[in-house]
Coordinates of C-alpha atoms and ligand atoms in Angstrom, one line a residue:
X1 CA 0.0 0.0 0.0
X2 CA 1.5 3.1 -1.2
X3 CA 2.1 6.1 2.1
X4 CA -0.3 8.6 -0.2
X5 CA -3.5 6.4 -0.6
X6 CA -6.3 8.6 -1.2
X7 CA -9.7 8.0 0.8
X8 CA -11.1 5.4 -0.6
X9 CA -15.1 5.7 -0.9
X10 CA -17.1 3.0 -2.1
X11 CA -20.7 3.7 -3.7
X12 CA -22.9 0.9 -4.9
X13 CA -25.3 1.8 -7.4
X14 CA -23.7 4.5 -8.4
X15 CA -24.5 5.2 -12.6
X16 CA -27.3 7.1 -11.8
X17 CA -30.1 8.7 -9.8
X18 CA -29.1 9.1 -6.2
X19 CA -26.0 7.1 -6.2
X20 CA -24.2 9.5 -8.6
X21 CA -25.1 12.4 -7.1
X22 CA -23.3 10.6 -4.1
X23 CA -20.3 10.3 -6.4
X24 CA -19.9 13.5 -7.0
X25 CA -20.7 14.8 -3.3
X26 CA -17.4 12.6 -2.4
X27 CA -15.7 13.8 -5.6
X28 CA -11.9 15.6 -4.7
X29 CA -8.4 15.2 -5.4
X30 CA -8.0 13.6 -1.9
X31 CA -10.2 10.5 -2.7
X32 CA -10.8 7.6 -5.1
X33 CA -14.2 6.3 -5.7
X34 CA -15.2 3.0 -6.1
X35 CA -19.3 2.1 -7.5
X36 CA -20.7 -0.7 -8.6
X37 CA -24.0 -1.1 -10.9
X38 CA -26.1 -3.5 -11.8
X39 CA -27.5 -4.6 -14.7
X40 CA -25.3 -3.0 -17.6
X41 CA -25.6 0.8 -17.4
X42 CA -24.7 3.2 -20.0
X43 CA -24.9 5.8 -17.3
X44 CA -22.0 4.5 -15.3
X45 CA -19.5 6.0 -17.6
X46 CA -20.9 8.9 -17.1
X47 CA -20.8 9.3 -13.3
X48 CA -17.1 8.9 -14.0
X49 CA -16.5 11.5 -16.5
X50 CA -18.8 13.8 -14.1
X51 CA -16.6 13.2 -11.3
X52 CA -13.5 13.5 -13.6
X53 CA -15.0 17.1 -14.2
X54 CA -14.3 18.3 -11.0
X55 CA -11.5 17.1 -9.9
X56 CA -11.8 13.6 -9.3
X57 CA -11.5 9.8 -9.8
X58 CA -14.0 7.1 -9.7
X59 CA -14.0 3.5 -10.9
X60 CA -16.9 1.5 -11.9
X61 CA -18.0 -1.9 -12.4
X62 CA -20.6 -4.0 -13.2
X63 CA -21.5 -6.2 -9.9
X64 CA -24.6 -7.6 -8.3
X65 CA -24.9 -7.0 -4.4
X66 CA -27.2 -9.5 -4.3
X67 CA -24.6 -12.2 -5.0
X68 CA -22.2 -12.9 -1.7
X69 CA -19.4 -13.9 -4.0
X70 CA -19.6 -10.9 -6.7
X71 CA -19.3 -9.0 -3.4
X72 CA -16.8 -10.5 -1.7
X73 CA -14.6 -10.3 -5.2
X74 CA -15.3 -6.3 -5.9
X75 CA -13.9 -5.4 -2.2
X76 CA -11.2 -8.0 -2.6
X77 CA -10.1 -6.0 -5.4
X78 CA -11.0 -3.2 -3.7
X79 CA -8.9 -3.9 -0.8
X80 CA -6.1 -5.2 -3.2
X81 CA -5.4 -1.8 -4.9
X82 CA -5.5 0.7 -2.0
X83 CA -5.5 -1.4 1.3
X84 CA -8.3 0.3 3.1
X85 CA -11.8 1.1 2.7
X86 CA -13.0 4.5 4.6
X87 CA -16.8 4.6 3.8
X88 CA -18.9 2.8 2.5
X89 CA -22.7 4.3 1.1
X90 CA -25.4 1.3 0.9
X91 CA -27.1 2.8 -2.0
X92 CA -28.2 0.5 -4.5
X93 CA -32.0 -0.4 -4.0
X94 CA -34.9 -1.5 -6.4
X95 CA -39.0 -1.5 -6.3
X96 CA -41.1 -4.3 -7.9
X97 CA -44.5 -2.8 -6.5
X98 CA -47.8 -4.0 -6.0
X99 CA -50.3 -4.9 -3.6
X100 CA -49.7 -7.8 -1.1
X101 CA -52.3 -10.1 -2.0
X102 CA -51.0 -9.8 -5.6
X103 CA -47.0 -9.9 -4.7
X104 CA -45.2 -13.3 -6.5
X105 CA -42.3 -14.6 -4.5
X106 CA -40.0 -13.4 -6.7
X107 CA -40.9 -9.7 -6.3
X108 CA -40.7 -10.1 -2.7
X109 CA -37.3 -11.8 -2.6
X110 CA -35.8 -9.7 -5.6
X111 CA -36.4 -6.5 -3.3
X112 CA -35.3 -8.0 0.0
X113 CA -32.2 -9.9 -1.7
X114 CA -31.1 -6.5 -3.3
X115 CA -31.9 -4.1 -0.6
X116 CA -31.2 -5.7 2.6
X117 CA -29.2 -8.5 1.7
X118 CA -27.0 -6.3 -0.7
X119 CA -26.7 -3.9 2.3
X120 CA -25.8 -7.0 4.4
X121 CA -22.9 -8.5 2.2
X122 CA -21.6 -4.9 1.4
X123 CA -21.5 -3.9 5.3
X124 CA -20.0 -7.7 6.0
X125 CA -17.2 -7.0 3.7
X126 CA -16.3 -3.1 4.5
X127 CA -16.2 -4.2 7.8
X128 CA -13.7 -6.7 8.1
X129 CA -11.5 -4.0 6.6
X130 CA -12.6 -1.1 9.0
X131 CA -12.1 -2.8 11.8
X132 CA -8.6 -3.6 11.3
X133 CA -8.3 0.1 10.6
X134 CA -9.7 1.3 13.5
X135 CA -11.6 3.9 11.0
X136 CA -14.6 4.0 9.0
X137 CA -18.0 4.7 8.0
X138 CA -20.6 3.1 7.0
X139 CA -24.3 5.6 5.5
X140 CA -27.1 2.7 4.3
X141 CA -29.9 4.7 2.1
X142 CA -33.3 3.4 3.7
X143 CA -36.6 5.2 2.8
X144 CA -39.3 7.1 4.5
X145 CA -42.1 4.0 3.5
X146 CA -39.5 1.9 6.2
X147 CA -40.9 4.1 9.3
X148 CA -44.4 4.9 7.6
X149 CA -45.5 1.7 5.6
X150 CA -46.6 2.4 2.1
X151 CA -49.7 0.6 0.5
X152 CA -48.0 -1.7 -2.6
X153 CA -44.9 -1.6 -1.1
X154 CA -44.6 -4.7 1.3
X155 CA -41.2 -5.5 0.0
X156 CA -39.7 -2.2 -0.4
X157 CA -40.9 -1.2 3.3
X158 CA -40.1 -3.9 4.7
X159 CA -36.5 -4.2 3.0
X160 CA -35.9 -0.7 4.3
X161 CA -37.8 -1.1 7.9
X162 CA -35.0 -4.1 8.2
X163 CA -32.2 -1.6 7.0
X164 CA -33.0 0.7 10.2
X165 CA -32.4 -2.1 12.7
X166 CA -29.4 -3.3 10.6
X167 CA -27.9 -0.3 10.8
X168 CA -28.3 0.4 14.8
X169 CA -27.0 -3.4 15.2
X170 CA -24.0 -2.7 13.6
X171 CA -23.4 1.0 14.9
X172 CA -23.5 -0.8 18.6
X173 CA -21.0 -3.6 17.2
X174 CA -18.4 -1.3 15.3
X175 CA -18.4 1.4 18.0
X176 CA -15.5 0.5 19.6
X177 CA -13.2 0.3 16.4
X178 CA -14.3 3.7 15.8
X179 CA -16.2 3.2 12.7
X180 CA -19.7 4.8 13.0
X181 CA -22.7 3.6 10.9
X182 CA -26.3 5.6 10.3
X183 CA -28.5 5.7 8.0
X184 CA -30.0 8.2 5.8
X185 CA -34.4 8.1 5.1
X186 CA -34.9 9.7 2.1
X187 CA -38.8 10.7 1.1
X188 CA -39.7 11.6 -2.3
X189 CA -36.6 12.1 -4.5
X190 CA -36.7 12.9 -8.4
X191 CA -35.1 10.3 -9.8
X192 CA -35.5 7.2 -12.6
X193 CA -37.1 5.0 -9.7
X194 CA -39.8 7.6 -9.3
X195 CA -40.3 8.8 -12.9
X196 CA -43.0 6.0 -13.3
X197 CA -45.0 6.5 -10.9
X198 CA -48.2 8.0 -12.5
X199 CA -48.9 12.2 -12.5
X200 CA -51.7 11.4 -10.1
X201 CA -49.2 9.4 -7.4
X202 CA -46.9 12.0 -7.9
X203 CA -49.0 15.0 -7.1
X204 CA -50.2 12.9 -4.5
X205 CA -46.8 12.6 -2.6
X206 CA -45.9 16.5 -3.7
X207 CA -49.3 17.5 -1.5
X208 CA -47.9 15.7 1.9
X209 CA -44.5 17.3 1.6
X210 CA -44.8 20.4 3.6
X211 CA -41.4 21.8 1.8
X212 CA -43.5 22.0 -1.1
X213 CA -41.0 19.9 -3.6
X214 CA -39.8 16.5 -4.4
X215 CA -36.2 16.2 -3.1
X216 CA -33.3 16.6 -5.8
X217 CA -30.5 13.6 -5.5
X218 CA -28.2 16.4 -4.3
X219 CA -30.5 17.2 -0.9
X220 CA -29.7 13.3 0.1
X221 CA -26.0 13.3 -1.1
X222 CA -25.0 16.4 0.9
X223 CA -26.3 14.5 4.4
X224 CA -24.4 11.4 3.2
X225 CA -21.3 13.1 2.9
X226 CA -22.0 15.0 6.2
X227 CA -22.1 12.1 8.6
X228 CA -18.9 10.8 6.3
X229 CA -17.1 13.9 7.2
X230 CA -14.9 14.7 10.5
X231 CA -17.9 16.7 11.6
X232 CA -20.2 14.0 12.2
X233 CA -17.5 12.4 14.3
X234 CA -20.0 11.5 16.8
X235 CA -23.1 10.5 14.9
X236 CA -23.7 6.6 15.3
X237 CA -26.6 4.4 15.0
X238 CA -28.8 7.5 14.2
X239 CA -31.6 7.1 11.6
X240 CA -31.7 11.0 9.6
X241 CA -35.3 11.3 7.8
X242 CA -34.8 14.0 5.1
X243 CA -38.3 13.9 3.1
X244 CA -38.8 17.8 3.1
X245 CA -41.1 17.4 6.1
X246 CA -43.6 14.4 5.1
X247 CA -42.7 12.2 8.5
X248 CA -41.6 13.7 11.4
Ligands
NAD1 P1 -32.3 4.5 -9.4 O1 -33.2 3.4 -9.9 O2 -32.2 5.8 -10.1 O3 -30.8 3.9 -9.3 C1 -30.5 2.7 -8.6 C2 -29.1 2.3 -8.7 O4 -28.9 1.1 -8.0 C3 -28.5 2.2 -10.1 O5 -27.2 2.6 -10.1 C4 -28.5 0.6 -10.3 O6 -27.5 0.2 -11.2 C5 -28.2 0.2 -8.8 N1 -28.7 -1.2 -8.6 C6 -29.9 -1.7 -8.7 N2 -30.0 -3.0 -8.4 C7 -28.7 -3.4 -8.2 C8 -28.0 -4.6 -7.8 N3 -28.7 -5.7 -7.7 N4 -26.7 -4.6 -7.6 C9 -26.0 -3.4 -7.7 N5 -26.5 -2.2 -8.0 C10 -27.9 -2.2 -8.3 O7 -32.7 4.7 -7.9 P2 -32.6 6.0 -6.9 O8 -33.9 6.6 -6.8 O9 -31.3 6.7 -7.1 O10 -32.5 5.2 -5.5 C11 -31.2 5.0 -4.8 C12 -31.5 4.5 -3.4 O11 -32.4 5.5 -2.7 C13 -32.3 3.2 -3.3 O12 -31.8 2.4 -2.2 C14 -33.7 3.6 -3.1 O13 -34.5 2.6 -2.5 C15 -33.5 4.8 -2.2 N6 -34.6 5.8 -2.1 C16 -35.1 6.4 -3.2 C17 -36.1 7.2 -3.2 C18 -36.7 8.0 -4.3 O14 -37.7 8.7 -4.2 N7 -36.0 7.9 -5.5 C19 -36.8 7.5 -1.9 C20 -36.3 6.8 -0.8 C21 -35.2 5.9 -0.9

């Protein structure tokens, strides 16, 4: 491990939406990013050349969270190339939406295997590493609909109601090795995942937001990077809603 290693960040599903915005909160000449997407995005290369833009370096590649060994490999490599890993943002999520008595098996399982098992396997592996280091932090991206319920969202709730307990279980467990994990709740956020919802959904959630407006990707990435930073030194195991007002 060379003496000038960067910080190294690590992103999943970062080609688009929230996740690059992410990206390019991190973005500097003091750190190297690392995201992952899945399946093939033409996006990703552009959340590199974005980051390029200003300043900074990210990597990409193509790898499923859901899969414990596809995990396991991308931090190995991870790990191999600058010997540390100083935060890791559980970002990549996925909806297959409809109403319980209508949900197949596979919708519930594709949701929970990407969201909470994906958050699972990622934390498992930044761990290892953090703890050795005595450093780290750890941001999962949970949702609003995991403290409020949301009708036609079983999965998705629950996936992201199990994220919030995750995330206090391993804040108490890494405390000591000074790595700090929270969570960030985001409420209704322009992005692909909510561009098909219908107009009548849509004005819907924009009348329970007392802000007045859907949340840009930015408005989440900017708390991400907050509890990353030195100033958030003593945030742990903390759950931060940020919906514009919707829950509180
Ligand atoms: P998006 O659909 O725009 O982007 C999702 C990203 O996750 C993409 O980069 C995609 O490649 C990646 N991804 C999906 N499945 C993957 C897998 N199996 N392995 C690896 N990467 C995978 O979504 P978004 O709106 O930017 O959402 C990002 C996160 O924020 C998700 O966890 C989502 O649940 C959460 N969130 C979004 C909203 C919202 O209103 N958009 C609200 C609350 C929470």
């Amino acid at each position: 491990m060379s003496e000038q290693v960067k910080r190294t960040v690590v992103v999943t599903g970062g080609s688009r939406g929230i996740g690059r915005a992410i990206c390019l909160a991190f973005a500097g000449p003091d750190t190297q990013i690392f995201f992952n997407y899945f399946p093939e995005d033409p996006e990703a290369v552009n959340t590199e050349k974005l980051v390029a833009s200003i300043g900074g370096a990210a990597k990409s590649a193509l790898m499923n969270v859901a899969s414990e060994q596809d995990v396991e490999s991308f931090f190995d490599k991870i790990l191999e190339e600058t010997g540390k890993i100083d935060v890791l943002v559980n970002n990549a999520g996925i909806t297959r939406d409809t109403l319980l008595v209508r949900m197949k098996d596979k919708e519930w399982n594709d949701v929970i295997d990407v969201n909470l098992k994906g958050t699972f396997y990622c934390s498992r592996a930044a761990a290892k590493a953090m703890m050795k280091q005595r450093y780290g932090r750890i941001i999962n991206v949970a949702s609003v609909v995991g403290a409020t319920g949301n009708a036609g969202q079983v999965n998705y709730s629950a996936s992201k109601a199990g994220i919030m307990g995750l995330t206090k279980t391993i804040a108490l467990e890494l405390a000591s090795r000074n790595v700090t994990v929270n969570a960030v709740a985001p409420g209704y956020v322009e992005t692909d995942m909510t561009a098909v919802l219908s107009d009548k959904a849509k004005t819907a959630m924009l009348s329970r937001i007392p802000l007045g407006r859907g949340a840009k990707p930015e408005d989440i990435a900017g708390v991400i990077a907050f509890l990353a930073s030195d100033a958030a030194a003593y945030i742990t195991g903390q759950i931060i809603h940020v919906n514009g007002g919707m829950y509180m």
